[in-house]
XYZ file of C-alpha atoms in Angstrom:
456
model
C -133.891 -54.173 22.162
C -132.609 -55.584 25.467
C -129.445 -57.099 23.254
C -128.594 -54.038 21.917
C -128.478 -52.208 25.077
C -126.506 -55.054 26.583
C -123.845 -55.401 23.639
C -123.433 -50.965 23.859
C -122.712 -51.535 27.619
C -120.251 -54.529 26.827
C -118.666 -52.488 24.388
C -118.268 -49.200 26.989
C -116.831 -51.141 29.456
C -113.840 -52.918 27.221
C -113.180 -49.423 25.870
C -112.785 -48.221 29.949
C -110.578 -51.246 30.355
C -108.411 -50.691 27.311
C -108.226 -46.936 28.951
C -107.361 -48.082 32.233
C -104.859 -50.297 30.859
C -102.962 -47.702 28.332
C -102.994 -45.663 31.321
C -100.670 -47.832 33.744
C -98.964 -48.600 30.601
C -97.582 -44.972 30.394
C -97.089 -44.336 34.037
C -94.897 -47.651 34.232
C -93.360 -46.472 30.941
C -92.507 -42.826 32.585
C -90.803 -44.543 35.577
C -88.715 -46.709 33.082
C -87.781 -44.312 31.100
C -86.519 -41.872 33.623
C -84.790 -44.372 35.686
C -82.820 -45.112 31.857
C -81.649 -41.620 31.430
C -80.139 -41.926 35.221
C -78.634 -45.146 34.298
C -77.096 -43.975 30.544
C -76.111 -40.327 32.504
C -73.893 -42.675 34.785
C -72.241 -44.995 31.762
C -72.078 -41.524 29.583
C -69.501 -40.723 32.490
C -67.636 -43.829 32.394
C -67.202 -43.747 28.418
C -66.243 -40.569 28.855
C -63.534 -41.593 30.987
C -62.769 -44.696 28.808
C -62.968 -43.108 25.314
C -63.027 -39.438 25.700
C -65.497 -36.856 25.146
C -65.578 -37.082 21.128
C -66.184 -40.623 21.063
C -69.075 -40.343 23.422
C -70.666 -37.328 21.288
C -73.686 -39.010 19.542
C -74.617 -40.400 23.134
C -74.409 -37.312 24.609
C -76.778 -35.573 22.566
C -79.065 -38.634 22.338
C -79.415 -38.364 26.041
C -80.014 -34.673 25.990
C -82.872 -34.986 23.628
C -84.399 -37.733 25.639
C -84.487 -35.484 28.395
C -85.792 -32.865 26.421
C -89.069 -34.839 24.779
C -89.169 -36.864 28.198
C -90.243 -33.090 30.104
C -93.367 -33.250 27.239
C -94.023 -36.874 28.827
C -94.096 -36.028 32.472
C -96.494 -32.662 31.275
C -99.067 -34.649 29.733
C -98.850 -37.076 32.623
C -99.213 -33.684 35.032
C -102.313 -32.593 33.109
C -103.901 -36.091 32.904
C -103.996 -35.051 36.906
C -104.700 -31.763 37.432
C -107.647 -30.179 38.667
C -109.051 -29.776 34.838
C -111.919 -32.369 34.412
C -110.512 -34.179 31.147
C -112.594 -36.383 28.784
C -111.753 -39.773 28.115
C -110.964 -39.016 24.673
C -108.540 -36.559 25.683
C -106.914 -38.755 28.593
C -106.492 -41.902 25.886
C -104.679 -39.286 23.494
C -102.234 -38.191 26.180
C -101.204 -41.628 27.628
C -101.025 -43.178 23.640
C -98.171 -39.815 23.411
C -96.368 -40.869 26.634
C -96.120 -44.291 25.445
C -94.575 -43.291 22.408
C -92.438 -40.786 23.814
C -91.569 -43.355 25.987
C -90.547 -45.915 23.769
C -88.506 -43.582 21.149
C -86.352 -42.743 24.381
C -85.676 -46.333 25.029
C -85.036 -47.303 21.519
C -82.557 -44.318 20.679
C -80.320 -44.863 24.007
C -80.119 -48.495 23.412
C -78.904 -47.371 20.080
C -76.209 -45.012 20.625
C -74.935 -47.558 23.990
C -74.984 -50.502 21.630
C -72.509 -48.483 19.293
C -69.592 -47.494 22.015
C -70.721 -51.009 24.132
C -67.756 -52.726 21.226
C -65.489 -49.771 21.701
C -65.700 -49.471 25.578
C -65.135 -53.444 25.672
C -61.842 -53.208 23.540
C -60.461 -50.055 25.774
C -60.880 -52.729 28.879
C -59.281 -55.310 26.932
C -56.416 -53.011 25.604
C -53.550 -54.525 27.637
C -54.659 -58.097 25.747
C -54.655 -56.573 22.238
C -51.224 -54.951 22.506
C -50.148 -58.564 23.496
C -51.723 -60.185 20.333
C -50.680 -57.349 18.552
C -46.828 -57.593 19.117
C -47.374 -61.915 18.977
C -48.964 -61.242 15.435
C -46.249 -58.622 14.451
C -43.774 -61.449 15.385
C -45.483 -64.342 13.865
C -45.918 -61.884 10.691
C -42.014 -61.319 10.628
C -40.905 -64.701 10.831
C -43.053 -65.118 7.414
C -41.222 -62.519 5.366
C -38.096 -64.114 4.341
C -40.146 -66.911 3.412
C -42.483 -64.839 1.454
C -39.887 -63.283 -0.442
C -38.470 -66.973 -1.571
C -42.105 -67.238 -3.534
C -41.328 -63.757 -5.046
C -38.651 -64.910 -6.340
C -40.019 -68.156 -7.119
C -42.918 -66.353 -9.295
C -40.396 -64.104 -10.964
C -39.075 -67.089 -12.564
C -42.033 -68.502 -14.168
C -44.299 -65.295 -14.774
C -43.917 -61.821 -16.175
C -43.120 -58.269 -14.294
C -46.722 -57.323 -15.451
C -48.120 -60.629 -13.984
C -46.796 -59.902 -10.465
C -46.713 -55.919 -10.111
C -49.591 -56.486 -8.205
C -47.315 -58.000 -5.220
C -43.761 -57.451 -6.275
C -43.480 -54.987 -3.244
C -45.978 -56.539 -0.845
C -42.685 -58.013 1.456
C -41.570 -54.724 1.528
C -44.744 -52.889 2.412
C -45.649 -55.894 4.975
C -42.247 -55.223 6.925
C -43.167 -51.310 7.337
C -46.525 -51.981 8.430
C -45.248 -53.703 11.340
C -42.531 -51.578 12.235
C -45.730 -49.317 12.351
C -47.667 -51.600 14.516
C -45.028 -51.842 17.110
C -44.302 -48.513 17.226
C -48.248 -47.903 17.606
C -48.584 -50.473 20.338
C -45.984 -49.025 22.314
C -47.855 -45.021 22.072
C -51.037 -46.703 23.078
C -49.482 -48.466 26.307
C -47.547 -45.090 27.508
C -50.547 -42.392 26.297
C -52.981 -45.028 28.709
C -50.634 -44.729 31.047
C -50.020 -41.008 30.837
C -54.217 -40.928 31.399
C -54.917 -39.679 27.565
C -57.200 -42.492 26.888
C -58.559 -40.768 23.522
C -55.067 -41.174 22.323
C -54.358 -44.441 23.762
C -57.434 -45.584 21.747
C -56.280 -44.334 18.182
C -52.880 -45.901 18.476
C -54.315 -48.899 19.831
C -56.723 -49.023 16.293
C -53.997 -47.661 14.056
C -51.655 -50.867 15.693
C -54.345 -53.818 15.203
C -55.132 -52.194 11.678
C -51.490 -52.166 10.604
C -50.969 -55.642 11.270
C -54.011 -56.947 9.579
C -52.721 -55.163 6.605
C -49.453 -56.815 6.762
C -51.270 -60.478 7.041
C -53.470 -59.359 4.191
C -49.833 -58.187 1.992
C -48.215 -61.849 3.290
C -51.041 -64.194 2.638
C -51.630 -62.198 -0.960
C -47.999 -63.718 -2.140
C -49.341 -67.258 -1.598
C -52.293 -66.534 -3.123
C -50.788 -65.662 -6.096
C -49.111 -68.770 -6.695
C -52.271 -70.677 -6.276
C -53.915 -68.805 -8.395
C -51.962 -68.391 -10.879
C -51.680 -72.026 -11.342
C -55.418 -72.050 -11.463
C -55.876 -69.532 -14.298
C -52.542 -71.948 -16.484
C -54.844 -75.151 -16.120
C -58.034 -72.643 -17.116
C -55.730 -71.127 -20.143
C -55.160 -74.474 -21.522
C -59.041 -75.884 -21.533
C -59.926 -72.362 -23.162
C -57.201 -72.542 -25.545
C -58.921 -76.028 -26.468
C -62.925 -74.651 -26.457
C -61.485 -72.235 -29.171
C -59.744 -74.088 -31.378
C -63.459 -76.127 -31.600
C -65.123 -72.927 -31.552
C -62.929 -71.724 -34.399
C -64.181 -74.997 -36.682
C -67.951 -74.865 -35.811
C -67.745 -71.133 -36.770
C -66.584 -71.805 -40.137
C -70.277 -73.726 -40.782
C -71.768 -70.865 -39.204
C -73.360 -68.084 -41.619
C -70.042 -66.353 -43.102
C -71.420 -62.915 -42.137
C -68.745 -59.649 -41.500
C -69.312 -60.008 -37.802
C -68.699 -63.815 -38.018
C -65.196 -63.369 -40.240
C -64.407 -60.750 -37.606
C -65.062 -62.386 -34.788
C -63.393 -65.152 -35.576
C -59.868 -63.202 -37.026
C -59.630 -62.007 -33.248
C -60.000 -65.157 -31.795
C -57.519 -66.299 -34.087
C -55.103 -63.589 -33.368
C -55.537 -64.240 -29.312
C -54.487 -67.223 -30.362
C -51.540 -66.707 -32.055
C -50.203 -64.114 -29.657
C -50.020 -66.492 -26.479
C -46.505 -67.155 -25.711
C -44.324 -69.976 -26.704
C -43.702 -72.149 -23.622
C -40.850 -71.564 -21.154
C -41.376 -67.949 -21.871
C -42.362 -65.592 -18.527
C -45.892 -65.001 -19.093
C -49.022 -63.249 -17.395
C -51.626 -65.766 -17.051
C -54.411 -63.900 -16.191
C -54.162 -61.482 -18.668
C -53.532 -63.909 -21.555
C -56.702 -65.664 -19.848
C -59.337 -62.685 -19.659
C -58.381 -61.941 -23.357
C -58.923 -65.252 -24.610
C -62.187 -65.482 -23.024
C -63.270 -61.868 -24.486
C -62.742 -62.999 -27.860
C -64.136 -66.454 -27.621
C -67.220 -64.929 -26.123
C -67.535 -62.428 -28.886
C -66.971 -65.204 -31.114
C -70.097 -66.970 -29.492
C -71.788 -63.747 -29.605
C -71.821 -63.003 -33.196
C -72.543 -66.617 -34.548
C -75.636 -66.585 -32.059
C -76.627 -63.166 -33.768
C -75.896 -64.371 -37.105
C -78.016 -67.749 -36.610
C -80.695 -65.167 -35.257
C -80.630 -63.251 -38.012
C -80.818 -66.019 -40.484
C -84.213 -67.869 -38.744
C -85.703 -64.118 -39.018
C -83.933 -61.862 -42.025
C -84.406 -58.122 -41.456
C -87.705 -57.383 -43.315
C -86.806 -55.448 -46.978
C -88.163 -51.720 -46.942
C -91.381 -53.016 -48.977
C -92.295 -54.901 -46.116
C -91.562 -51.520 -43.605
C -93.265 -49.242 -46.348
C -96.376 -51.653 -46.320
C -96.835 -51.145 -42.659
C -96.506 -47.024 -42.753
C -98.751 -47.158 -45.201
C -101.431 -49.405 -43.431
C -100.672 -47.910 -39.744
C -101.650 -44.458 -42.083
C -104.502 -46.128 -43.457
C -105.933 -47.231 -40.492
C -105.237 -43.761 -38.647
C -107.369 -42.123 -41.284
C -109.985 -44.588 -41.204
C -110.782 -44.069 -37.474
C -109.992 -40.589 -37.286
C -112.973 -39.730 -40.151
C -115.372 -42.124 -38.307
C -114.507 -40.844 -34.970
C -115.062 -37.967 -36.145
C -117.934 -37.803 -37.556
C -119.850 -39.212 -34.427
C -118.215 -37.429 -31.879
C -121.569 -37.344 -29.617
C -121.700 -40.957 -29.659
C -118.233 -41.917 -29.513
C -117.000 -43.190 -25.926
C -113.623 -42.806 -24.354
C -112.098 -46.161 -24.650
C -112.233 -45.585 -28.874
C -110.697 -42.265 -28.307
C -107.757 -43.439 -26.244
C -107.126 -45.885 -29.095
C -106.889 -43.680 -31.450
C -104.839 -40.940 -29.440
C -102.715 -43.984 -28.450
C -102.514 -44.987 -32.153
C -101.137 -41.879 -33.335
C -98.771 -41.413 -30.435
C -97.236 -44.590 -31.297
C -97.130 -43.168 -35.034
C -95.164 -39.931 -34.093
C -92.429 -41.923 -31.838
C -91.673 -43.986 -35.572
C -91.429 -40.859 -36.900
C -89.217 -39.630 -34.281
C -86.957 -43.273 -34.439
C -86.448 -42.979 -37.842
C -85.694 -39.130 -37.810
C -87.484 -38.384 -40.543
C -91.156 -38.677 -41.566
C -91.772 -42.516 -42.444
C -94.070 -41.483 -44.760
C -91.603 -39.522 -47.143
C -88.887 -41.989 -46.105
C -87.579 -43.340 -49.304
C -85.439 -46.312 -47.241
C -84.757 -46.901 -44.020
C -81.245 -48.835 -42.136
C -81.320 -52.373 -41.484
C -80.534 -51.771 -38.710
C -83.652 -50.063 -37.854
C -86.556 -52.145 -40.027
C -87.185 -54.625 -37.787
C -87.802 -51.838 -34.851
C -89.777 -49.569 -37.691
C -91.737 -52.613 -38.383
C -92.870 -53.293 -35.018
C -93.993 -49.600 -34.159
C -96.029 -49.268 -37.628
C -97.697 -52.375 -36.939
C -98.585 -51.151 -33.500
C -100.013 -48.000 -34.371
C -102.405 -49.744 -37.162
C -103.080 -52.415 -34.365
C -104.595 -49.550 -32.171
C -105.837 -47.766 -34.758
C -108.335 -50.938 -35.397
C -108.850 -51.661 -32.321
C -110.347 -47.581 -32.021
C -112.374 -48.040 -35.203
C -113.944 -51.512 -33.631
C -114.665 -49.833 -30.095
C -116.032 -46.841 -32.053
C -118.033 -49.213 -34.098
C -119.840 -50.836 -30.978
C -120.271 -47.265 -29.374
C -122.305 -46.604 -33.005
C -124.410 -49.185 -32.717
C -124.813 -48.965 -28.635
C -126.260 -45.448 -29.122
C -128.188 -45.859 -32.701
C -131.765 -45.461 -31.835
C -134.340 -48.482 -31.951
C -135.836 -48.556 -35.611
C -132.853 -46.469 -36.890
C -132.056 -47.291 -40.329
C -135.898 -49.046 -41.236
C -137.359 -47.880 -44.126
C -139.581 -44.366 -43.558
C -137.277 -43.678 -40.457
C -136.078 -40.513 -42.713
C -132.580 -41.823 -41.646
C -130.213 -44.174 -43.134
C -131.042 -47.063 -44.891
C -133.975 -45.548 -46.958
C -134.767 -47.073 -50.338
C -134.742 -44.336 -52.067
C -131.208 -43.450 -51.335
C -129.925 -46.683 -52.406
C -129.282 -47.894 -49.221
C -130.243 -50.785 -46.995
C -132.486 -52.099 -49.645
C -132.447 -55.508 -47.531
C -134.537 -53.906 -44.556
C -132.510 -54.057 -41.243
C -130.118 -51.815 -40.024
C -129.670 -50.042 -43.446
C -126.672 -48.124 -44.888
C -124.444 -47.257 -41.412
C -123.966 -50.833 -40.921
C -123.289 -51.779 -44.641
C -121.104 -48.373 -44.574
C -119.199 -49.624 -41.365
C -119.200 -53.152 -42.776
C -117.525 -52.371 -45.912
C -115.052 -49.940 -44.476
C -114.071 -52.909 -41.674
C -113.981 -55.559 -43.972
C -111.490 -52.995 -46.560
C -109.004 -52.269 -43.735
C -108.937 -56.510 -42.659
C -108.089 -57.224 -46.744
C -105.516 -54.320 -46.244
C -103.792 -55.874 -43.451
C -104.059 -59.812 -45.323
C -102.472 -58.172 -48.043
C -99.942 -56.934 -46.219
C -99.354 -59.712 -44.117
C -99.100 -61.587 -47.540
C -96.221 -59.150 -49.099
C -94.672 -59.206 -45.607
């Protein structure tokens, strides 16, 4: 008894302590907070000045809703000690909401100060930029004639389709830094005219203009690389093909197969004789679509050779079985529906949901069908045999919830129930006629499906 006293009192005086300490944990977290909303009130002032009031926007309402949920703070703190008595439960729940008050303040001003911190470092910076942006413009410019020698370069080796993407990207390079300049030289004068929201979207319209230039210039070089690449790719593809076209011709000589392999053949035959202007890529991708589809259909074909798409016998067999087997455990179900449990009936409703979704793939009532697509035997197949695979597995469940709820001595002779002599039943003693019933109906529905199996 004295140990269960002791270990009450242990635990009453860690729960104090945990009080005591959430409690300095909010005041602490009070004084930090306010002394942040001081602190981001005095850099919401500077941005201001730095980026102008519509870049500062999202800080300036963060910081008025911190001020806002920060008043609920400081009133639970103020009722925590006013002359009220307060319960300890009541004090924990008020310090646990400062805390997170507290902390949400923190979180969302470090938030919206971490996204202008970037843009308030590139205003100070802005005299450097314009510098690298006018060096870059320069640099840029000096690569243009140079740039336009590869043009012309290409244009001698490769079609007007091959380089439309960059015929014009000298052109469009040199007015983007026309742009940039210009751009540069608004930001420097707007700064110094004091419009420093201005200032800042020349300044980002400048540095943006000149990547895109570099981007236009490098893409030219590119090209040639490239292009180059995709020739020596062309060649080794044009190769795989040809050996494609000969392994094909020992695959099965199905349509798809013959039709594959005419448009590999014609890809072939339209690629261009050599020292003729060509478009590599294109000539490339095309290749490659027809010797995948070549690859395709003599995969299907080899499929469909191992495994031939069962005749409508075979798919008629099943209907009629999955039908069978439906009608089987629907009667027996049935006809013990006080004994019958729920696993048996969600086989069967299972069963003969499956059976209405083949009726609804085929379109048509599979048991009038009189033939059914190749196309959609294999899929018909599958679905019948599931149904009449769930349809047995209800009759079997509904067969052990027979004999689970059968009374003892059910079935022995003088019972007055199954299995009595004089009906010709259960002559052997035991459990008489349901069994022999159930037994012969099972064992009809297994020869069914080994039947079946056989024809399929």
């Amino acid at each position: 008894m004295a140990g269960f006293w002791g270990k009450r009192k242990r635990d009453r005086e860690e729960l104090e302590a945990q009080d005591a300490d959430l409690a300095r944990r909010a005041q602490a977290a009070l004084v930090q907070a306010d002394e942040r909303i001081r602190v981001t009130g005095d850099e919401l002032v500077f941005a201001d000045a730095e980026l102008g009031a519509d870049a500062t926007k999202d800080l300036r309402d963060a910081l008025e809703s911190v001020k806002q949920h920060l008043g609920e703070a400081f009133h639970l703190h103020q009722l925590n000690h006013d002359e009220i008595p307060d319960t300890a439960e009541e004090l924990r729940t008020r310090n646990a909401r400062i805390v997170q008050l507290c902390d949400w303040a923190e979180e969302l001003l470090d938030d919206r100060t971490e996204a202008l911190a970037e843009r308030i470092a590139r205003v100070r910076r802005a005299p450097e930029i314009i510098a690298g942006v006018r060096a870059d413009a320069a640099r840029l410019r000096g690569l243009l004639p140079q740039t336009r020698e590869t043009l012309t370069r290409l244009a001698a080796r490769y079609s007007t389709e091959a380089l439309a993407s960059i015929a014009a990207n000298p052109a469009e390079a040199d007015q983007l830094l026309g742009f940039a300049e210009h751009s540069a030289g608004v930001s420097e004068r707007r700064r110094e005219a004091g419009q420093r929201e201005q200032a800042n979207l020349a300044l980002e319209a400048s540095t943006e203009a000149v990547r895109r230039a570099g981007t236009l210039v490098e893409a030219v070089e590119t090209f040639e690389v490239e292009a180059l690449r995709a020739e020596s790719t062309l060649a080794a593809v044009v190769e795989d093909s040809r050996g494609d076209l000969v392994v094909a011709r020992q695959a099965p000589q199905v349509p798809a197969v013959l039709e594959a392999m005419r448009e590999l053949e014609a890809a072939l035959a339209a690629l261009p004789a050599a020292g003729v202007n060509t478009d590599p890529f294109t000539l490339l991708t095309q290749l490659r679509e027809a010797n995948a589809g070549l690859d395709a259909a003599i995969a299907a074909a080899r499929q469909r050779e191992a495994h031939p798409v069962p005749d409508f016998a075979h798919v008629r067999n099943a209907v009629d079985d999955a039908d069978r087997q439906l009608a089987v455990a629907r009667d027996v179900i049935a006809g013990h529906r006080g004994w019958i449990g729920a696993d048996a009936r969600t086989r069967l409703a299972e069963a003969e949901r499956v059976r209405v979704d083949l009726d609804r793939f085929l379109g048509t009532s599979a048991a009038a069908a009189t033939s059914i697509p190749e196309e959609q035997r294999e899929q018909a197949l599958a679905i019948a045999r599931r149904s009449a695979f769930l349809a047995s597995e209800g009759l079997q469940l509904a067969q052990r919830d027979i004999e689970a709820y059968r009374p003892q001595g059910w079935g022995e002779p003088g019972n007055g129930a199954w299995g009595q002599p004089q009906a010709g039943w259960g002559s052997r003693g035991g459990r008489g006629g349901a069994s022999d019933i159930m037994g012969g109906v099972l064992g009809g529905l297994v020869i069914g499906s080994l039947l079946d199996g056989m024809f399929d």
